[in-house]
Coordinates of C-alpha atoms and ligand atoms in Angstrom, one line a residue:
M1 CA -12.6 13.9 -8.0
P2 CA -9.1 13.0 -8.8
L3 CA -7.9 9.7 -9.9
V4 CA -4.2 10.4 -9.8
S5 CA -0.8 8.7 -10.1
M6 CA 0.6 8.1 -6.6
V7 CA 3.9 9.8 -7.5
E8 CA 3.0 13.5 -6.9
G9 CA 1.2 12.6 -3.6
L10 CA 4.2 10.5 -2.3
N11 CA 6.6 13.4 -3.1
K12 CA 4.3 15.7 -1.2
A13 CA 4.2 13.3 1.7
Q14 CA 7.9 13.1 1.7
A15 CA 8.3 16.8 1.8
E16 CA 5.8 17.3 4.5
K17 CA 6.7 14.2 6.6
Y18 CA 3.5 12.2 6.6
A19 CA 2.8 8.8 5.0
V20 CA 0.1 7.9 2.4
P21 CA -1.7 4.7 3.4
S22 CA -2.1 1.9 0.9
F23 CA -5.2 -0.3 1.6
N24 CA -5.7 -3.4 -0.3
C25 CA -9.0 -3.8 -2.1
F26 CA -10.6 -7.2 -2.8
E27 CA -14.3 -6.4 -3.0
M28 CA -16.8 -3.6 -3.0
M29 CA -17.6 -3.3 0.7
G30 CA -13.9 -3.0 1.7
L31 CA -13.5 -0.4 -1.1
E32 CA -16.4 1.6 0.0
G33 CA -15.2 1.6 3.7
S34 CA -11.7 2.8 2.6
L35 CA -13.0 5.5 0.4
A36 CA -15.5 6.7 3.1
A37 CA -12.6 6.9 5.6
M38 CA -10.5 9.0 3.2
K39 CA -13.4 11.3 2.7
D40 CA -14.2 11.6 6.5
K41 CA -10.5 12.5 7.2
M42 CA -9.8 14.3 3.9
G43 CA -6.8 12.2 3.6
P44 CA -5.2 10.9 0.4
G45 CA -4.8 7.2 -0.1
I46 CA -3.9 4.4 -2.4
L47 CA -6.0 1.3 -3.2
G48 CA -3.8 -1.8 -3.7
I49 CA -4.9 -4.6 -6.0
H50 CA -3.3 -8.0 -5.3
P51 CA -1.9 -9.8 -8.4
T52 CA -3.9 -13.0 -7.6
M53 CA -7.0 -11.1 -8.6
L54 CA -5.7 -10.2 -12.1
N55 CA -6.9 -13.2 -13.9
Q56 CA -10.4 -13.1 -12.5
P57 CA -12.8 -12.4 -15.4
E58 CA -14.4 -9.5 -13.6
M59 CA -11.2 -7.6 -13.0
P60 CA -11.3 -5.2 -15.9
A61 CA -14.9 -4.2 -14.9
F62 CA -13.9 -4.1 -11.2
I63 CA -11.1 -1.6 -11.9
Q64 CA -13.5 0.5 -14.0
F65 CA -15.9 0.4 -11.0
I66 CA -13.1 1.5 -8.7
R67 CA -12.2 4.4 -11.0
A68 CA -15.8 5.6 -11.1
R69 CA -16.0 5.5 -7.3
V70 CA -12.7 7.4 -6.9
E71 CA -13.8 10.0 -9.4
A72 CA -16.8 10.7 -7.2
S73 CA -14.6 11.1 -4.2
P74 CA -13.3 14.4 -2.9
V75 CA -9.8 13.2 -2.2
P76 CA -7.0 12.1 -4.6
V77 CA -6.7 8.4 -4.8
S78 CA -4.5 6.0 -6.8
I79 CA -5.0 2.4 -7.9
L80 CA -1.8 0.4 -7.6
L81 CA -0.9 -3.1 -8.4
D82 CA 0.6 -4.5 -5.2
H83 CA 3.5 -6.9 -5.5
G84 CA 3.4 -7.4 -9.3
T85 CA 5.5 -10.4 -10.1
S86 CA 6.2 -9.8 -13.8
F87 CA 6.4 -7.1 -16.5
E88 CA 3.3 -8.7 -18.0
E89 CA 1.2 -8.3 -14.8
C90 CA 2.2 -4.7 -14.6
M91 CA 1.1 -4.0 -18.2
Q92 CA -2.1 -6.0 -17.8
I93 CA -3.4 -3.9 -14.8
L94 CA -2.4 -0.6 -16.5
S95 CA -4.4 -1.7 -19.5
Y96 CA -7.4 -2.2 -17.2
G97 CA -7.1 1.4 -15.8
A98 CA -4.8 1.2 -12.7
T99 CA -2.7 4.4 -12.2
D100 CA 0.5 2.8 -10.8
V101 CA 2.3 -0.5 -10.3
M102 CA 4.6 -2.0 -7.8
F103 CA 7.0 -4.5 -9.3
D104 CA 8.4 -6.8 -6.6
G105 CA 11.8 -8.2 -7.6
G106 CA 12.9 -8.3 -3.9
K107 CA 13.7 -12.0 -4.1
L108 CA 15.7 -11.7 -7.3
P109 CA 19.5 -11.3 -7.5
L110 CA 20.3 -7.5 -7.5
Q111 CA 21.2 -7.3 -11.2
E112 CA 18.2 -9.1 -12.3
N113 CA 16.0 -7.0 -10.0
I114 CA 17.6 -3.9 -11.6
D115 CA 17.1 -5.1 -15.2
Q116 CA 13.5 -6.2 -14.7
T117 CA 12.5 -3.1 -12.7
R118 CA 14.0 -0.8 -15.3
M119 CA 12.0 -2.4 -18.0
V120 CA 8.8 -1.9 -16.0
V121 CA 9.8 1.7 -15.3
R122 CA 10.4 2.6 -18.9
A123 CA 7.0 1.2 -20.1
A124 CA 5.0 2.5 -17.1
H125 CA 6.5 6.0 -17.4
A126 CA 5.6 6.0 -21.1
M127 CA 2.0 5.5 -20.0
G128 CA 2.1 8.2 -17.3
A129 CA 2.1 5.6 -14.5
G130 CA 4.4 5.5 -11.4
V131 CA 6.4 2.5 -10.3
E132 CA 7.3 1.3 -6.8
A133 CA 9.9 -1.4 -6.5
E134 CA 11.2 -3.5 -3.6
L135 CA 14.8 -4.0 -2.5
G136 CA 15.5 -6.5 0.3
F137 CA 12.9 -9.0 1.2
V138 CA 9.8 -8.3 3.4
G139 CA 8.9 -11.7 4.7
H140 CA 5.9 -13.1 6.5
G141 CA 5.2 -12.3 10.2
S142 CA 5.0 -16.0 11.0
D143 CA 8.8 -16.1 10.4
Y144 CA 9.3 -13.3 12.9
D145 CA 10.4 -15.5 15.8
D146 CA 13.7 -16.0 14.0
P147 CA 15.3 -12.5 14.0
D148 CA 18.4 -13.7 12.1
L149 CA 16.2 -14.8 9.2
V150 CA 14.4 -11.5 9.2
R151 CA 17.7 -9.5 9.3
Q152 CA 19.1 -11.5 6.3
G153 CA 16.5 -9.9 4.1
F154 CA 17.1 -6.3 5.2
T155 CA 17.8 -3.8 2.5
R156 CA 21.5 -2.9 2.1
P157 CA 21.9 0.9 1.9
E158 CA 24.7 0.9 -0.7
E159 CA 22.5 -1.3 -3.0
A160 CA 19.5 1.0 -2.5
A161 CA 21.5 4.0 -3.9
E162 CA 22.6 2.0 -6.9
F163 CA 19.2 0.5 -7.5
V164 CA 17.3 3.8 -7.5
E165 CA 19.9 5.4 -9.7
K166 CA 19.9 2.6 -12.3
T167 CA 16.1 1.8 -12.4
G168 CA 14.6 5.3 -12.1
V169 CA 11.9 4.0 -9.8
D170 CA 9.5 6.6 -8.2
A171 CA 9.3 4.9 -4.8
L172 CA 11.2 2.2 -3.0
A173 CA 9.9 -0.4 -0.6
I174 CA 12.6 -1.4 1.9
A175 CA 13.0 -4.2 4.3
I176 CA 13.8 -2.8 7.8
G177 CA 12.0 -5.3 10.1
S178 CA 8.3 -5.2 9.1
A179 CA 6.6 -8.3 7.8
H180 CA 3.4 -9.3 6.0
G181 CA 0.5 -10.9 7.9
V182 CA 0.3 -11.4 11.6
Y183 CA 3.5 -11.1 13.6
K184 CA 4.6 -14.0 15.9
G185 CA 6.8 -11.8 18.0
K186 CA 6.9 -8.1 18.6
P187 CA 8.2 -6.2 15.5
E188 CA 11.0 -3.8 16.1
L189 CA 11.9 -1.5 13.1
A190 CA 15.6 -0.9 12.4
L191 CA 15.4 2.9 12.5
D192 CA 19.2 3.3 12.2
L193 CA 19.1 1.4 8.9
L194 CA 16.2 3.5 7.7
A195 CA 18.2 6.6 8.5
D196 CA 21.2 5.3 6.5
I197 CA 19.1 4.5 3.5
R198 CA 17.3 7.8 3.7
T199 CA 20.6 9.7 3.3
R200 CA 21.5 7.8 0.2
V201 CA 18.4 7.8 -1.9
D202 CA 16.0 10.7 -2.7
V203 CA 12.8 8.9 -3.7
P204 CA 9.9 8.3 -1.2
L205 CA 10.4 5.1 0.9
V206 CA 7.8 2.5 1.5
L207 CA 7.0 0.3 4.5
H208 CA 5.1 -3.0 3.8
G209 CA 3.6 -5.2 6.5
G210 CA 2.2 -2.3 8.6
S211 CA -0.4 -4.4 10.5
G212 CA 0.9 -5.0 14.1
I213 CA 3.4 -2.2 14.2
S214 CA 2.8 0.2 17.1
D215 CA 1.7 3.7 16.6
D216 CA 4.9 5.0 18.1
Q217 CA 7.0 2.9 15.7
F218 CA 4.9 4.2 12.8
R219 CA 5.5 7.8 13.9
A220 CA 9.3 7.2 14.2
A221 CA 9.4 5.5 10.8
I222 CA 7.6 8.4 9.2
A223 CA 9.9 10.9 11.0
G224 CA 12.8 8.9 9.6
G225 CA 11.6 9.1 6.0
I226 CA 8.8 6.6 5.3
S227 CA 6.2 8.2 3.0
K228 CA 3.9 5.2 2.2
I229 CA 2.7 2.4 4.4
N230 CA 0.9 -0.7 3.3
I231 CA -1.8 -2.0 5.6
F232 CA -4.2 -4.8 5.0
T233 CA -4.1 -7.6 7.6
D234 CA -5.3 -5.3 10.3
L235 CA -8.3 -4.3 8.1
R236 CA -9.1 -7.9 7.2
L237 CA -9.1 -9.0 10.8
A238 CA -11.4 -6.2 11.9
A239 CA -13.7 -7.0 9.1
E240 CA -13.7 -10.7 9.9
E241 CA -14.6 -9.9 13.5
K242 CA -17.6 -7.7 12.5
M243 CA -18.7 -10.3 9.9
K244 CA -18.7 -13.1 12.5
A245 CA -20.7 -10.9 14.9
A246 CA -23.2 -10.0 12.2
V247 CA -23.7 -13.7 11.3
Q248 CA -24.2 -14.7 14.9
A249 CA -26.6 -11.8 15.8
E250 CA -30.1 -12.9 16.7
D251 CA -31.7 -10.8 14.0
A252 CA -29.0 -11.7 11.4
N253 CA -30.1 -11.4 7.9
Y254 CA -28.5 -10.8 4.5
F255 CA -28.8 -7.1 4.5
K256 CA -27.3 -6.7 8.0
M257 CA -24.4 -9.2 7.4
F258 CA -23.4 -7.9 3.9
P259 CA -22.1 -4.4 4.9
A260 CA -20.2 -5.5 8.0
P261 CA -16.7 -5.1 6.3
R262 CA -17.6 -1.6 5.2
S263 CA -17.9 -0.3 8.7
A264 CA -14.8 -2.2 9.9
F265 CA -12.7 -0.8 7.0
R266 CA -14.0 2.7 7.6
D267 CA -13.0 2.6 11.3
R268 CA -9.6 1.2 10.9
C269 CA -8.7 3.3 7.8
R270 CA -9.7 6.4 9.7
H271 CA -7.4 5.4 12.5
F272 CA -4.4 4.8 10.2
L273 CA -5.0 8.1 8.3
D274 CA -4.7 9.8 11.6
V275 CA -1.6 7.9 12.8
F276 CA 0.2 8.4 9.5
G277 CA -0.5 12.2 9.6
A278 CA -2.4 12.0 6.3
S279 CA -5.7 13.3 7.7
G280 CA -6.4 16.8 6.2
K281 CA -3.6 16.6 3.6
A282 CA -6.1 16.2 0.7
Q283 CA -7.8 19.4 1.7
A284 CA -4.5 21.4 1.7
S285 CA -3.4 20.2 -1.6
F286 CA -6.7 20.6 -3.4
P287 CA -8.3 23.8 -2.1
S288 CA -10.9 23.9 -4.8
T289 CA -12.2 20.4 -4.1
N290 CA -15.9 20.0 -4.2
T291 CA -16.6 18.2 -0.8
S292 CA -20.3 17.7 -1.5
N293 CA -19.9 14.3 -2.9
Ligands
ZN1 ZN1 3.6 -5.9 0.8

C-alpha cells in the first residue's frame, strides 16, 4: 500500500497527539523487521536513510527495493533522507525515489540555515516532497556529561518562529536535551522549552536521539507537542546482541545468523510504536486498507 510523503501523517499525528517513529534503514533485514512491526501494530512509520549511504553504487536500486516493499505493506510509510548535509544530497535522494528529506543546517549561523533550508524547501515542494529542518544542535550522547555544552545548543524559541515562517518547512527538529547515540548521563528533556516553542510555531516538531529516553519522558514530550521521534541506536544495539548470540550458538550457521537483526528490529519497533501512541493509527486513517499483505 501507500508510499506517502510524511507531511500528511505528521499533521495527523500532531492533531491526534501521537508521534510517528522514524527508524533508520541500512540493510534489508533491519528494513524487513521495521516494516513487519508497522504491520503488526498497524502503525505508520518513516524509514530514514543516512547520507553516508548516498554514494554507495547500490543506493538507487536499494531505494527502489524499499519502495517495492513499502507498496506491499498495509500501512503508510515514508522514505526520508536523515540529516542531509546539502541541497545536492537532498535532490540526489529524491531522484532515487525517496519521498521526503531532512536538511540539517543546525550547525550553521541562523541566516545561512534559513537561506539553505528555503532553497531545499522550494525544490522539494516542487517535486511533492516534504522537508524537515533542524534548528539548534542535537549533539552526541557522549557529550552528555557536560550539561552546559548540551544547553548551549538548545533551540531558541524566538528563532524557531522566524525560521519556520521564513523557510516554509513542513516539520522542525528541535534541540531540547536529547542526543544521538548512547547517553553518558541520564537525559532530561527541557519540557518547558518545548512548551514555549510549541506555542510559537504551528508545524509538527521532531525529537532526534530517542534511544535512551525513558518511556515517561517520551509520553511527556508527545503530550507537549512532539509528533515525530527518531530512533536508531536502540535498534542497532538490540540487533547486535541478537547477532552475537546467533554467531555464538552451538548450531550456528549462515541461515540462522543472517535474519537475527530482523527479529531484533521487529521487537523494538513494536515497542516504540506502542510507546509513541502510533499503534493502530494506520488503521484509522486508511479504513479501506487491504491487510492481507
Ligand atoms: Zn538525528
